mmCIF file of C-alpha atoms in Angstrom:
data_model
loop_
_atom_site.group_PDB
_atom_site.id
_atom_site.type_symbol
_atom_site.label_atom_id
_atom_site.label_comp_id
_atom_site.label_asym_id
_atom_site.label_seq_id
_atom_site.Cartn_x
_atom_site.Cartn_y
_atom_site.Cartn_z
ATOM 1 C CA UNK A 1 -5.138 128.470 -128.958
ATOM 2 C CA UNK A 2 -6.666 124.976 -128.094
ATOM 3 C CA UNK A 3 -4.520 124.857 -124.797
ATOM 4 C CA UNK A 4 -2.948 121.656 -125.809
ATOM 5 C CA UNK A 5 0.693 121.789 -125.674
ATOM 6 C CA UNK A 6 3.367 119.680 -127.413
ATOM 7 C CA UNK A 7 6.798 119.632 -127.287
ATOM 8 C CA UNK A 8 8.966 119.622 -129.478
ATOM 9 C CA UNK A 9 7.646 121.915 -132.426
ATOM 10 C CA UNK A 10 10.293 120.397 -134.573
ATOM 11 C CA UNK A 11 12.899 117.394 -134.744
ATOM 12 C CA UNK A 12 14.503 116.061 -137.055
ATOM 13 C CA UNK A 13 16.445 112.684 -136.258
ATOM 14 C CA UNK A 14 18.433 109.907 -138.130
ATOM 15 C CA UNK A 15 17.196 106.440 -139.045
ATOM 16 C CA UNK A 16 17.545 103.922 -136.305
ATOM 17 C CA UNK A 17 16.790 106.537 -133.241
ATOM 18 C CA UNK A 18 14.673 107.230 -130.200
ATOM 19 C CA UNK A 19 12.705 109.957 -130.030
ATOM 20 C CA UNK A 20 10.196 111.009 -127.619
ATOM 21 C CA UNK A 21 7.158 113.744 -128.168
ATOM 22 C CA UNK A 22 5.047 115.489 -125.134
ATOM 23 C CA UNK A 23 1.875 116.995 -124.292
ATOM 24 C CA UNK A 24 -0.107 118.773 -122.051
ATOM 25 C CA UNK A 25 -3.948 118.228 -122.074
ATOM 26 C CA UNK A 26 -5.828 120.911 -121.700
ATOM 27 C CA UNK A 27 -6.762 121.487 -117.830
ATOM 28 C CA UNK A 28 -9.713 119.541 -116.832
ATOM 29 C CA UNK A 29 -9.587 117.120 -119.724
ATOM 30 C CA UNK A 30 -8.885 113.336 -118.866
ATOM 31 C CA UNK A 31 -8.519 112.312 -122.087
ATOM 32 C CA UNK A 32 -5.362 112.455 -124.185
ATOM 33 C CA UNK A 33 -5.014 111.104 -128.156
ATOM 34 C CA UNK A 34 -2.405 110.638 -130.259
ATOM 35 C CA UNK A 35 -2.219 110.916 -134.609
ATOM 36 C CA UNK A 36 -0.069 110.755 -137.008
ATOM 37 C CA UNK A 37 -1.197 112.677 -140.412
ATOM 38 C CA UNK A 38 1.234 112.042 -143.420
ATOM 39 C CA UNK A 39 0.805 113.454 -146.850
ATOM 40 C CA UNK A 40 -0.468 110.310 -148.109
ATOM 41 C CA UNK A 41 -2.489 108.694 -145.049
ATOM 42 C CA UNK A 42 -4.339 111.494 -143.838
ATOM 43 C CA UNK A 43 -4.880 112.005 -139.832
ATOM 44 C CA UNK A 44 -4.232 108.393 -138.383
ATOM 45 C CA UNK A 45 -5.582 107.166 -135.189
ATOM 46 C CA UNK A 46 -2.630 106.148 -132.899
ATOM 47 C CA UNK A 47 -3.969 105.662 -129.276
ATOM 48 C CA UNK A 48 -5.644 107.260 -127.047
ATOM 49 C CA UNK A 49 -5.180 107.346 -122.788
ATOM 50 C CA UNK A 50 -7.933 108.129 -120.245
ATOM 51 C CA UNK A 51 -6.973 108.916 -117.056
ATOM 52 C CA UNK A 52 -3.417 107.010 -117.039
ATOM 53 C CA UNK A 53 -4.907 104.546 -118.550
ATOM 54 C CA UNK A 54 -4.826 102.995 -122.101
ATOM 55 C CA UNK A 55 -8.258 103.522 -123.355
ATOM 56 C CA UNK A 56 -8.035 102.741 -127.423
ATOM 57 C CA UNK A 57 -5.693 101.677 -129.679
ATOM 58 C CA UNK A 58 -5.408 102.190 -133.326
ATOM 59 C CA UNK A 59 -3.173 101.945 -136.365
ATOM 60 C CA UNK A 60 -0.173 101.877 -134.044
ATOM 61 C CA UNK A 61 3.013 100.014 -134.699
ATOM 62 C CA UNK A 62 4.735 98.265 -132.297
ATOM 63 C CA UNK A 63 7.840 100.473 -132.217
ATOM 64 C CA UNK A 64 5.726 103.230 -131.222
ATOM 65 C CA UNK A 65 4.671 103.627 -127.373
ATOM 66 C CA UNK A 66 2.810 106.322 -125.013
ATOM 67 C CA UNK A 67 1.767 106.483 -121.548
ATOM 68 C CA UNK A 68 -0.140 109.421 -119.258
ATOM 69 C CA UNK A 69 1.088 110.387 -116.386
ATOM 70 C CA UNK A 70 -0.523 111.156 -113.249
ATOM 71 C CA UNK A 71 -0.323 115.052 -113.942
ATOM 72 C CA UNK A 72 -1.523 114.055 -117.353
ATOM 73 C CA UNK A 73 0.676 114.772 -119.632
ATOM 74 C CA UNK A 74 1.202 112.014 -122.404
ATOM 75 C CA UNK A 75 4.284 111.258 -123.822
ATOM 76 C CA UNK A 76 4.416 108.967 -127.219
ATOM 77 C CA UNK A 77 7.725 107.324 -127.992
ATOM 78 C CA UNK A 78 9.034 106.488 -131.281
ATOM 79 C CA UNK A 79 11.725 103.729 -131.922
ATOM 80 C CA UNK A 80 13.954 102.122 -134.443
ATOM 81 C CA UNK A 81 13.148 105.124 -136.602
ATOM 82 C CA UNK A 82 12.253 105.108 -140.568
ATOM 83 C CA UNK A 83 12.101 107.426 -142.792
ATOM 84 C CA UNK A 84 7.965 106.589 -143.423
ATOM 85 C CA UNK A 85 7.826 107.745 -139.655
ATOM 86 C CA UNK A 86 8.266 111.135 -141.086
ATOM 87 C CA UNK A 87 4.903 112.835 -140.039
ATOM 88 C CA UNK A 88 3.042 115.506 -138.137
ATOM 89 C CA UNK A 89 2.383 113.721 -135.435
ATOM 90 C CA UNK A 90 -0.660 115.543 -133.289
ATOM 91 C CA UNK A 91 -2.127 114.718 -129.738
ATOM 92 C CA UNK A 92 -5.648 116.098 -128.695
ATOM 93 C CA UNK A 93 -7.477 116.069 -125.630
ATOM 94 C CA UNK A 94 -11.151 115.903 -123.989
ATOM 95 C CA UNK A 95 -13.070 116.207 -120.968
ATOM 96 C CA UNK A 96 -14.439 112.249 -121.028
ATOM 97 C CA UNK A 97 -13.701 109.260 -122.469
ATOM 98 C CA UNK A 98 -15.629 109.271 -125.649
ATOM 99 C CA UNK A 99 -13.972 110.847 -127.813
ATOM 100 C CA UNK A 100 -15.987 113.730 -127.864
ATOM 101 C CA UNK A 101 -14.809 117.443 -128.474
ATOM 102 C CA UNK A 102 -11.521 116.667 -129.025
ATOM 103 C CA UNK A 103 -9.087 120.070 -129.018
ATOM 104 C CA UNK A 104 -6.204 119.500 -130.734
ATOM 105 C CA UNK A 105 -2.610 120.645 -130.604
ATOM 106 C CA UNK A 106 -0.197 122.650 -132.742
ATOM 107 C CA UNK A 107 1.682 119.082 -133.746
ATOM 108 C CA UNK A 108 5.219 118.071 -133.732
ATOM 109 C CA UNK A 109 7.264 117.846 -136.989
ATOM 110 C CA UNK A 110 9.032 114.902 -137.552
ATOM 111 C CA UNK A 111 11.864 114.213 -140.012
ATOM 112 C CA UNK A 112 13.885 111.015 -140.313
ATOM 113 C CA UNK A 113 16.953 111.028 -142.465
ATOM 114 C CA UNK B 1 -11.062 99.174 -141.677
ATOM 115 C CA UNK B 2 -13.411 101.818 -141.281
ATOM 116 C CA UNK B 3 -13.798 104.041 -144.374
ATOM 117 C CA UNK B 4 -14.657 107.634 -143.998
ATOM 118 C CA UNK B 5 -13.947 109.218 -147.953
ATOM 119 C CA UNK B 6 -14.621 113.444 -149.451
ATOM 120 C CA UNK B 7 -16.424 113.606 -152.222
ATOM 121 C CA UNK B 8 -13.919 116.511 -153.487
ATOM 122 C CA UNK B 9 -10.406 117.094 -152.944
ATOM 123 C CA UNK B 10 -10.608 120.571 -153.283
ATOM 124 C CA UNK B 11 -13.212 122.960 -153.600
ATOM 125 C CA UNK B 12 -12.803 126.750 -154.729
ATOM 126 C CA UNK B 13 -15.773 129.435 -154.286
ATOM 127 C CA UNK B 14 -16.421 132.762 -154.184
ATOM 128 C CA UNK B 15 -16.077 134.925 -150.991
ATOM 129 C CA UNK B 16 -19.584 135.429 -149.596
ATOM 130 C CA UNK B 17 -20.743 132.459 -151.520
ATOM 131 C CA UNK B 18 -22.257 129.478 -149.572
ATOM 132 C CA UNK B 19 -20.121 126.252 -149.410
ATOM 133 C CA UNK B 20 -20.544 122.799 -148.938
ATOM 134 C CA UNK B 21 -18.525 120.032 -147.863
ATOM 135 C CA UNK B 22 -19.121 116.326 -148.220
ATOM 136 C CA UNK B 23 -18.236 112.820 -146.719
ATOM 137 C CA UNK B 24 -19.191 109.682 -147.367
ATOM 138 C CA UNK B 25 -18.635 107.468 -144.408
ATOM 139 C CA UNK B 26 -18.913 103.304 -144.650
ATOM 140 C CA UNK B 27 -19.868 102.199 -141.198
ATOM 141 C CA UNK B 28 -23.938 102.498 -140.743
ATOM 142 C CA UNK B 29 -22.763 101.410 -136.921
ATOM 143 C CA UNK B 30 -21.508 104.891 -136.738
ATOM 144 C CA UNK B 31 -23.194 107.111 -134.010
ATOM 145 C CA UNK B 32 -21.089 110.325 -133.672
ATOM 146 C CA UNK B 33 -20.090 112.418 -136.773
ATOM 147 C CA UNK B 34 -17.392 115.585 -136.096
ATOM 148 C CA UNK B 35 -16.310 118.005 -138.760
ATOM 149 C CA UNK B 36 -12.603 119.666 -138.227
ATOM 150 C CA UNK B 37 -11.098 122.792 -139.845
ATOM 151 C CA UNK B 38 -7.043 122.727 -140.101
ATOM 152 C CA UNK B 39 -5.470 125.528 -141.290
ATOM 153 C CA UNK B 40 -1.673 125.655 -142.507
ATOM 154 C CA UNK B 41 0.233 124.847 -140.129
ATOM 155 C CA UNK B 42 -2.054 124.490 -136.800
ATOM 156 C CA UNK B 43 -3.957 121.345 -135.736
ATOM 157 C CA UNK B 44 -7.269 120.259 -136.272
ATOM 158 C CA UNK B 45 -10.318 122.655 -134.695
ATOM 159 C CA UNK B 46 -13.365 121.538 -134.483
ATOM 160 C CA UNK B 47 -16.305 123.026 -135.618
ATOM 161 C CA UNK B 48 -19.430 120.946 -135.013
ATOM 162 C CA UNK B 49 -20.641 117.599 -134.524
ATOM 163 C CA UNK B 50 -23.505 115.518 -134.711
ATOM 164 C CA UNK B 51 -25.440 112.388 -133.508
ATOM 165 C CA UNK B 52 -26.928 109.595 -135.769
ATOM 166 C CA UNK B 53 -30.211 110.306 -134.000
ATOM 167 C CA UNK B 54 -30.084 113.582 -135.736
ATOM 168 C CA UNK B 55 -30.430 114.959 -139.079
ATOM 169 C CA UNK B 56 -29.125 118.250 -138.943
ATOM 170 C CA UNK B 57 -27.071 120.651 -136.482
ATOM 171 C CA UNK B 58 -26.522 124.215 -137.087
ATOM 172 C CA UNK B 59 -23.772 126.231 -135.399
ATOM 173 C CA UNK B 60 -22.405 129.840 -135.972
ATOM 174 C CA UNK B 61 -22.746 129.997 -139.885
ATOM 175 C CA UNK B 62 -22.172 126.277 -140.317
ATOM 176 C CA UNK B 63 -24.467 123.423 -140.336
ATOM 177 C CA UNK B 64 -23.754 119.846 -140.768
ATOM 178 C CA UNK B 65 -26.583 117.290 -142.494
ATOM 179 C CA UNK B 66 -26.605 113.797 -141.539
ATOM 180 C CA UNK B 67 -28.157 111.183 -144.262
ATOM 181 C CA UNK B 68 -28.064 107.853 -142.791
ATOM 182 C CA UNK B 69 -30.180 106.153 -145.505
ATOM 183 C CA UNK B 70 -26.952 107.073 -147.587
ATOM 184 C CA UNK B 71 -24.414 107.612 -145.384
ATOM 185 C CA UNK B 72 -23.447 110.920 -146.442
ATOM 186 C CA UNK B 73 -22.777 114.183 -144.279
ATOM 187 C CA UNK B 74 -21.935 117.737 -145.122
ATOM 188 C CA UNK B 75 -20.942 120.493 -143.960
ATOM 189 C CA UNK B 76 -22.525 123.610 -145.191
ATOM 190 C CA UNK B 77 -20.641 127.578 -144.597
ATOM 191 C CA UNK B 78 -23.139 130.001 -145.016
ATOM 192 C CA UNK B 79 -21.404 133.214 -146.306
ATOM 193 C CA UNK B 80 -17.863 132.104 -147.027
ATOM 194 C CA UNK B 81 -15.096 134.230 -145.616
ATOM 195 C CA UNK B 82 -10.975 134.381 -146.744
ATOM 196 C CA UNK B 83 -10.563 132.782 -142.993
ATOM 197 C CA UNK B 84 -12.763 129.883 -143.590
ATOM 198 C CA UNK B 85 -9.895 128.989 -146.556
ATOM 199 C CA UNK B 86 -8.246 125.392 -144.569
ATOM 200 C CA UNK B 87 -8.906 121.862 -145.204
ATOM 201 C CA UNK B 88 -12.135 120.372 -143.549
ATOM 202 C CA UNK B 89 -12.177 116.535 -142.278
ATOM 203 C CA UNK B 90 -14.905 114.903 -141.321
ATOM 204 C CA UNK B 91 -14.524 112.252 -138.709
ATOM 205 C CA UNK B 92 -16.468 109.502 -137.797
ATOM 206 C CA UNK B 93 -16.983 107.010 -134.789
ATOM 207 C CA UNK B 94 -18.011 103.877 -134.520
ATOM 208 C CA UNK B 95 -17.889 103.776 -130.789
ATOM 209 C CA UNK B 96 -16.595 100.202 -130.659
ATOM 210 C CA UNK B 97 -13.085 101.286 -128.703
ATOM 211 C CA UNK B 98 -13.170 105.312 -129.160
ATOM 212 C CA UNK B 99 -11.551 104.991 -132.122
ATOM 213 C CA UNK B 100 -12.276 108.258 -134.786
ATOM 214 C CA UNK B 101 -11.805 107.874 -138.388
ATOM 215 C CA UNK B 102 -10.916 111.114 -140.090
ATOM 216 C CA UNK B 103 -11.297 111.578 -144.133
ATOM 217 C CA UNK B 104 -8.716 112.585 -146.093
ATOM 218 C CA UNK B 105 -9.992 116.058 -146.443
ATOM 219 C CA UNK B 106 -11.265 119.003 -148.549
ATOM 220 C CA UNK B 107 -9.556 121.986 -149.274
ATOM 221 C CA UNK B 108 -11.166 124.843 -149.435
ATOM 222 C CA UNK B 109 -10.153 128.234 -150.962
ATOM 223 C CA UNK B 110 -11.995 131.229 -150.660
ATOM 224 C CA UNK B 111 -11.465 133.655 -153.152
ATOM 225 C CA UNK B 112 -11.869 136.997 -152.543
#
């Protein structure tokens, strides 16, 4: 057990929709990342939070959004849903900024249909 | 983009055997090197890491080998075990906006 948490495990949505996935850094750790890994892209880079604050930013898309919170959790949103967004989608966590020791989470299962 | 590639897609050996891992990683800007274990159905782990300013790191029955010259890194499991059967990535950073680029991994099967 990393001690990341993310909520849900599964979901499975329609085209079109809103969903929203959470996480809980481990305690102590600053840092919060989010991934997507697909069968066919591998783990993906999405964006990564320090503190509240955006920190990084990777192969994101524009319908996609996060944000920390002051207790830390992260929260990514997903809009205007395809079925390519179909992934794990994975958030990790870190003491500092760097990037460094990142512990990762069980995922979140996402299905469009 | 970045470009951090496995040699092998999948790689089968013999429990007890010694394995080894490689990446090939594009950026010689690259500082900071991490190697992750996922297992079906769980997230990444990590299991070791490593500087540019270093060649080599061991850890508890792994080590990891840096080759700048050629930009290659590995990950050597001494004594292979049926739990050590997951897919490895290797990761790399180019510390220009904390961004990590992960291979698309090895898997490795450990047969008993």
């Amino acid at each position: 057990d990393s001690g990341v948490t993310q909520t849900p495990k599964h979901l499975i949505t329609a085209t079109g929709q809103r969903v929203t996935l959470r996480c809980s850094p481990r305690s102590g750790d600053l840092s919060v990342y989010w991934y997507q890994q697909s069968l066919d892209q591998g783990l993906q880079f999405l964006i990564q939070y320090y503190n509240g604050e955006e920190r990084a930013k990777g192969n994101i898309l524009e319908r996609f959004s996060a944000q920390q919170f002051p207790d830390l959790h992260s929260e990514l949103n997903l809009s205007s849903l395809e079925l390519g967004d179909s992934a794990l989608y994975f958030c990790a966590s870190s003491v500092n900024s760097g990037g460094y020791e990142q512990y990762f989470g069980p995922g979140t299962r996402l299905t469009v249909t | 983009g970045e470009s951090v590639g496995l040699h092998l897609p999948t790689l089968s050996v013999q429990e007890g055997d010694n394995s080894i891992i490689n990446c090939a990683y594009s950026n010689s800007a690259s500082d900071y090197f991490i190697w992750y274990k996922q297992e079906s159905g769980k997230g990444p782990q990590f299991i070791i890491d490593i500087r540019s300013n270093m060649d080599k790191r061991q850890g508890q029955r792994v080590t990891v080998l840096l080759n700048k010259t050629v930009k290659h890194l590995s990950l050597q499991i001494a004594a292979t075990q049926p739990g050590d059967s997951a897919v490895y990535f290797c990761a790399e950073n180019t510390n220009t906006g904390n961004q990590f680029y992960f291979g698309t991994g090895t898997s490795l099967t450990v047969i008993p």
